[in-house]
XYZ file of C-alpha atoms in Angstrom:
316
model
C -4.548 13.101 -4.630
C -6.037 14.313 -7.602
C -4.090 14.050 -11.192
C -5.071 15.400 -14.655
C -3.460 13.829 -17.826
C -3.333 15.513 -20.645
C -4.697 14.144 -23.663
C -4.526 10.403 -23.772
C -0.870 9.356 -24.983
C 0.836 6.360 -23.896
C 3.491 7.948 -21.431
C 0.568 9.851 -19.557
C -1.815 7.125 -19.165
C 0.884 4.721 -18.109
C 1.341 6.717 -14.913
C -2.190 7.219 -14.443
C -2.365 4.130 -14.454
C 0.207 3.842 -11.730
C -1.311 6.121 -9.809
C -4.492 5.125 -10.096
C -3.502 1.907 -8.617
C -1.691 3.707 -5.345
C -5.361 4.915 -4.945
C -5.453 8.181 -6.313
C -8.111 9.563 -8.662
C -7.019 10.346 -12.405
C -8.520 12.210 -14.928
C -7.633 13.148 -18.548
C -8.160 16.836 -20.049
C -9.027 16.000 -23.754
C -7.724 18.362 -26.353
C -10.562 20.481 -28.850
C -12.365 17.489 -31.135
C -12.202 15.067 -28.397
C -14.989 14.069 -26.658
C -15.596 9.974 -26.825
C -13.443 7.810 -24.712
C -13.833 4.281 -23.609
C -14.803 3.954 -20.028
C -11.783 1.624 -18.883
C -8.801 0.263 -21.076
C -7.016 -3.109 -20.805
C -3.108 -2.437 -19.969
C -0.413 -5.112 -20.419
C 2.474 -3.467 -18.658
C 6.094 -4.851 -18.178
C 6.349 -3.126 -14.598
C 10.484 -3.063 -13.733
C 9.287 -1.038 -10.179
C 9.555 -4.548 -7.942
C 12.258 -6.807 -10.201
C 14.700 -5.221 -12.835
C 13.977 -8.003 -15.021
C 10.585 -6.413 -15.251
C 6.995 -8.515 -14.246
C 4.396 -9.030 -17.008
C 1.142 -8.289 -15.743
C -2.269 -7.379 -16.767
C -4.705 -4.844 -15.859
C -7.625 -2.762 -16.433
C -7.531 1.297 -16.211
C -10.681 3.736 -15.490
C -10.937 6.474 -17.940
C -12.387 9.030 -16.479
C -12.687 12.974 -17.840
C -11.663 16.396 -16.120
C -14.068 19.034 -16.886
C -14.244 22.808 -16.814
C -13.396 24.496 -13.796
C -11.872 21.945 -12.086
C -8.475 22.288 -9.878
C -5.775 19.162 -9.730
C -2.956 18.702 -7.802
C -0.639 17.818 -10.266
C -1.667 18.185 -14.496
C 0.923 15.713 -16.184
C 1.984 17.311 -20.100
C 3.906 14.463 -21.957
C 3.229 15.991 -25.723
C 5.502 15.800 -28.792
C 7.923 19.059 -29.204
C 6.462 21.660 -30.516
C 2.813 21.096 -29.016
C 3.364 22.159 -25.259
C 2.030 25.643 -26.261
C -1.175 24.528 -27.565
C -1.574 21.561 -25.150
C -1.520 24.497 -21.956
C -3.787 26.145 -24.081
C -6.097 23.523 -23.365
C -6.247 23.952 -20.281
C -6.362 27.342 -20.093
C -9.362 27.127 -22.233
C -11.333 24.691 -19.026
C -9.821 27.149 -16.449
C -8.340 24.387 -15.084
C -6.130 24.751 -12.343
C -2.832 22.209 -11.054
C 0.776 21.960 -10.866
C 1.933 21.153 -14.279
C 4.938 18.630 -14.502
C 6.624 18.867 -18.385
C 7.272 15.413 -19.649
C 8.606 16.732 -22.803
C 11.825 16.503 -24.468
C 13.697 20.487 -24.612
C 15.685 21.731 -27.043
C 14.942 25.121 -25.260
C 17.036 27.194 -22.937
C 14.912 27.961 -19.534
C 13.780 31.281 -20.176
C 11.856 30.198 -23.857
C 10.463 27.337 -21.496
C 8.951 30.079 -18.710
C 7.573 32.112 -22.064
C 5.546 29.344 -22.962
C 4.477 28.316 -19.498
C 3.657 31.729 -18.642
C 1.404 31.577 -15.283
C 1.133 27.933 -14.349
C 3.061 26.538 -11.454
C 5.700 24.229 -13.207
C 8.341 21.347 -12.485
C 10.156 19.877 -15.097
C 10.871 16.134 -14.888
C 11.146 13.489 -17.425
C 9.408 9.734 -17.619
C 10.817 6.451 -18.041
C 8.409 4.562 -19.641
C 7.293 3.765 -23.153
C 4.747 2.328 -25.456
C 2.057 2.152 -27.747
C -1.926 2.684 -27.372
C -3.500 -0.030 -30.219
C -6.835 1.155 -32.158
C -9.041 -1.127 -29.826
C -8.291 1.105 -26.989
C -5.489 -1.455 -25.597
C -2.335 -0.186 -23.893
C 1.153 -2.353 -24.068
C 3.461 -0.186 -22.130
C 6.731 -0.471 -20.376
C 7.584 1.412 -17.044
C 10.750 1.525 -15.103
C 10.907 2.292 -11.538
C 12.069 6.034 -11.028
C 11.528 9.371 -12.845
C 14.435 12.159 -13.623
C 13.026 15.155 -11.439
C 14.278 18.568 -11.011
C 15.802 19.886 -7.575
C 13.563 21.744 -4.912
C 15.786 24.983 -5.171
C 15.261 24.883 -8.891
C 11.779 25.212 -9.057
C 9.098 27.635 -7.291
C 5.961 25.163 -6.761
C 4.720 25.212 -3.186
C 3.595 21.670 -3.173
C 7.002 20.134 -4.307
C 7.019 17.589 -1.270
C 3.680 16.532 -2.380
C 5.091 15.710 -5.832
C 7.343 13.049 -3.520
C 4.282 11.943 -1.719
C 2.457 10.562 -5.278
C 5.677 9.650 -6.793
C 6.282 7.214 -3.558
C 3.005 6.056 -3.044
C 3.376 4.415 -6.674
C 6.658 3.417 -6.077
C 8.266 5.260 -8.923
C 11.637 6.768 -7.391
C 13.205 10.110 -7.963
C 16.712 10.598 -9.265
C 17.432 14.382 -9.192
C 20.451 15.284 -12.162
C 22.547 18.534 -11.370
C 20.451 20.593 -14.077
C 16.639 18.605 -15.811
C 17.126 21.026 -19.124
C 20.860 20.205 -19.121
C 20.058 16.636 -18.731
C 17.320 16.489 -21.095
C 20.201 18.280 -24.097
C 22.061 15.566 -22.899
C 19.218 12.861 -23.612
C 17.895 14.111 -26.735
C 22.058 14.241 -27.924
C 22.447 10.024 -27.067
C 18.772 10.062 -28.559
C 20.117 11.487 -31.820
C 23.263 9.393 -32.282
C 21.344 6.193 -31.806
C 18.667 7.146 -33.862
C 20.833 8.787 -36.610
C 23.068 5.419 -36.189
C 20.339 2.869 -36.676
C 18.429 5.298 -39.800
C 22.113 5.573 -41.611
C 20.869 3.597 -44.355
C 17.855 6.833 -44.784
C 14.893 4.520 -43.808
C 13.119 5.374 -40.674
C 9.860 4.668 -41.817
C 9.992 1.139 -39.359
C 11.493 2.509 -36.393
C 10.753 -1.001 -34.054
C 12.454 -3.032 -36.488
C 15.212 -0.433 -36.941
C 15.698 -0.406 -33.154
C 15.711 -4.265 -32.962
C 18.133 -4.988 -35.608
C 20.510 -1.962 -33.842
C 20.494 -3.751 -30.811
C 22.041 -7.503 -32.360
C 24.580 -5.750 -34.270
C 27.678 -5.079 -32.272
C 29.338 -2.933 -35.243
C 26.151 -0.784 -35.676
C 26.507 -0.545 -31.632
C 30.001 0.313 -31.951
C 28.778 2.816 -34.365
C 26.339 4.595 -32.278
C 29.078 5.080 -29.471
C 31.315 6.990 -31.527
C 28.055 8.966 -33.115
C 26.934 9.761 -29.722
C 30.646 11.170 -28.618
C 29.735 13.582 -31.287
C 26.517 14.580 -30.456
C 27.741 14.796 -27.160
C 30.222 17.532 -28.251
C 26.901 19.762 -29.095
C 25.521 19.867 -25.818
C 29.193 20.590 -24.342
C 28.875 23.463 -27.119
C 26.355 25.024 -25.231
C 27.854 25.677 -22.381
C 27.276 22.388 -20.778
C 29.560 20.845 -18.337
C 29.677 17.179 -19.060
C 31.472 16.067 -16.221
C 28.806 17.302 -13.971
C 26.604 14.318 -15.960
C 29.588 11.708 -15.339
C 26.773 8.695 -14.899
C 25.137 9.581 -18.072
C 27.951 9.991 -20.266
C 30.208 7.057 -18.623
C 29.348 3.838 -21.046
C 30.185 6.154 -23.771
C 33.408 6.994 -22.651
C 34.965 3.584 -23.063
C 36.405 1.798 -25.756
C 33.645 1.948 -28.740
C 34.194 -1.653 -29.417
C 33.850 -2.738 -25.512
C 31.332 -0.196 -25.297
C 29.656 -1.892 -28.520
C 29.833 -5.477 -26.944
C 28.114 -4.135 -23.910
C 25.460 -2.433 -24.454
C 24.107 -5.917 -26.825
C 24.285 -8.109 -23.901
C 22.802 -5.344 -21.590
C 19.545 -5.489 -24.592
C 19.867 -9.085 -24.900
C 19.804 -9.680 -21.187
C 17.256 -6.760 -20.030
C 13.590 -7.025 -21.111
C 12.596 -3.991 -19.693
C 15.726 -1.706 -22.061
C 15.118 -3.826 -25.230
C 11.526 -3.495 -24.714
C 11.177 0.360 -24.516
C 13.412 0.632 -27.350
C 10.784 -1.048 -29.798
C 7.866 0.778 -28.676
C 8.241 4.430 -29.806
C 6.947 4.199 -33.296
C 6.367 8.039 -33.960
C 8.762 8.776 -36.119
C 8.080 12.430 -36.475
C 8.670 12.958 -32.763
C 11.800 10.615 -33.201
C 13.754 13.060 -35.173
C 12.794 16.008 -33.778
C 15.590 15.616 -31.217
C 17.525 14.470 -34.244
C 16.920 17.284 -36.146
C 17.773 20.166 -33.087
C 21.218 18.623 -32.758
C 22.157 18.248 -35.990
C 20.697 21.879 -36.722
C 22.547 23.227 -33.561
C 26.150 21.463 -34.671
C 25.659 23.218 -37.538
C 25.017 26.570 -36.464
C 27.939 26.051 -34.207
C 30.184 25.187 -37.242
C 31.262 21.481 -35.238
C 33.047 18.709 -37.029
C 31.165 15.393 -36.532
C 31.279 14.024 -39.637
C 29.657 10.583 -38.621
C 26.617 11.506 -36.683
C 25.788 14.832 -40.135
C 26.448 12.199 -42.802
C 23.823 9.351 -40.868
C 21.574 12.151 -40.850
C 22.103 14.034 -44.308
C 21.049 10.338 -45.485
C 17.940 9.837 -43.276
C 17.108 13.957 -43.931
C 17.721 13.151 -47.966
């Protein structure tokens, strides 16, 4: 098949990278200002599709460029919030045509996500992966071995099975949640008591070492659980049926002390969940999940006094 990337993050080129390999041709669709990439990169990936211990191995990826006109199969958007409008703007710009699948974190109800899709065929899914792309063009990257996908009979592409067909061939599963925007509120709300949890001291401004230093310290742990059962309460605010999401929400329904002890030996004995945690260094797009809960438990006048004082600290 044929796949455009947009732009040349980490989360996108990982998969294109993926798919690439399965023998399928990728290309990226650079944004205005754009117009100098390297013709291959090198790619150290910790691959968790074959072993959930994850494999280190090491690879080369062929950049190559879409161009004006062209039609895709599939155009993968992975773009921090707030930027989807411009990024399909992009596109529209080439006249270039594809299915787009939305790797973005929503704080958005569906409708506000159709307004600013408008015409394009669209899926939303959401990738498990993670990384960073170093200044010499080098990509250390992290990629687990399924994607969250919406349901058939929630979306209205035509080429839905073929979707399947590329996600297979790469051996990337699909697990399909009752509702993708629901799931993502849901994501963005653990996202936000974590990150609130591990920034309650108002520094953010080293988010790997934050991460690394949350994930030794049972009481910080412990911490997190109890800041997430409040964040939790924001998503259930809007209308949200949480036990519809049992898997999700599960380790944070039990003990926060039990819960705290075992989530540090899950980090200290999985390379592939430690790993991702470390490699998100944008700190902007960090706490813009942050900042839509905490804004939204607000508005809906919610008591959660742990998870608003972490943040009135890290927003201070």
């Amino acid at each position: 098949m044929r796949v455009a990337i947009l732009g040349l993050g980490v989360i996108g080129t990982t998969y294109a990278y993926a798919f690439q390999k399965a023998g399928h041709e990728t290309f990226h669709i650079l944004r205005d200002g754009k117009k100098e990439i390297p013709s291959a990169i090198s790619v150290h990936l910790l691959d968790g599709r074959y072993d959930n211990r994850g494999e280190e191995k090491e690879g080369i990826y062929k950049m190559l460029l879409a161009h004006e006109n062209e039609e895709f199969d599939f155009i993968f958007v992975s773009v921090a919030s707030g930027n989807l409008t411009k990024a399909l703007d992009t596109i529209r710009k080439r006249n270039i045509k594809g299915t787009i699948v939305l790797f973005c974190n929503f704080w958005n109800e569906r409708k506000e996500v159709e307004h600013i899709v408008e015409d394009f065929p669209y899926i939303i899914a959401f990738p498990t992966a993670g990384g960073h792309m170093n200044n010499s063009w080098s990509l250390n990257c992290v990629l687990f071995d399924h994607i969250m996908l919406e349901a058939e009979e929630k979306t209205q592409i035509g080429n839905y099975s073929d979707l399947i067909t590329l996600l297979t061939s790469a051996d990337i599963k699909q697990e399909i949640p009752y509702d993708m925007l629901e799931w993502i509120w849901i994501h963005m709300a653990i996202n936000a008591g974590v990150t609130s949890t591990a920034g309650r001291n108002g520094d953010i401004d080293n988010p790997n070492q934050l991460a690394k230093e949350l994930m030794c310290d049972v009481k910080a742990l412990k911490l997190a659980v109890k800041s997430i059962r409040e964040t939790l309460k924001v998503v259930e605010s809007r209308g949200v049926n949480l036990r519809l999401y049992k898997n999700e929400i599960l380790p944070y329904n039990i003990p926060a002390g039990l819960s705290g002890i075992l989530m540090k030996k899950l980090f200290s004995s999985n390379e592939l969940t430690s790993r991702i945690m470390t490699l998100h260094s944008d700190v902007n797009d960090i706490l813009y999940g942050c900042r839509c809960v905490y804004e939204e438990g607000k508005k809906q006048g919610l008591d959660l006094p742990l998870f608003y004082k972490n943040m009135e600290s890290i927003l201070a």
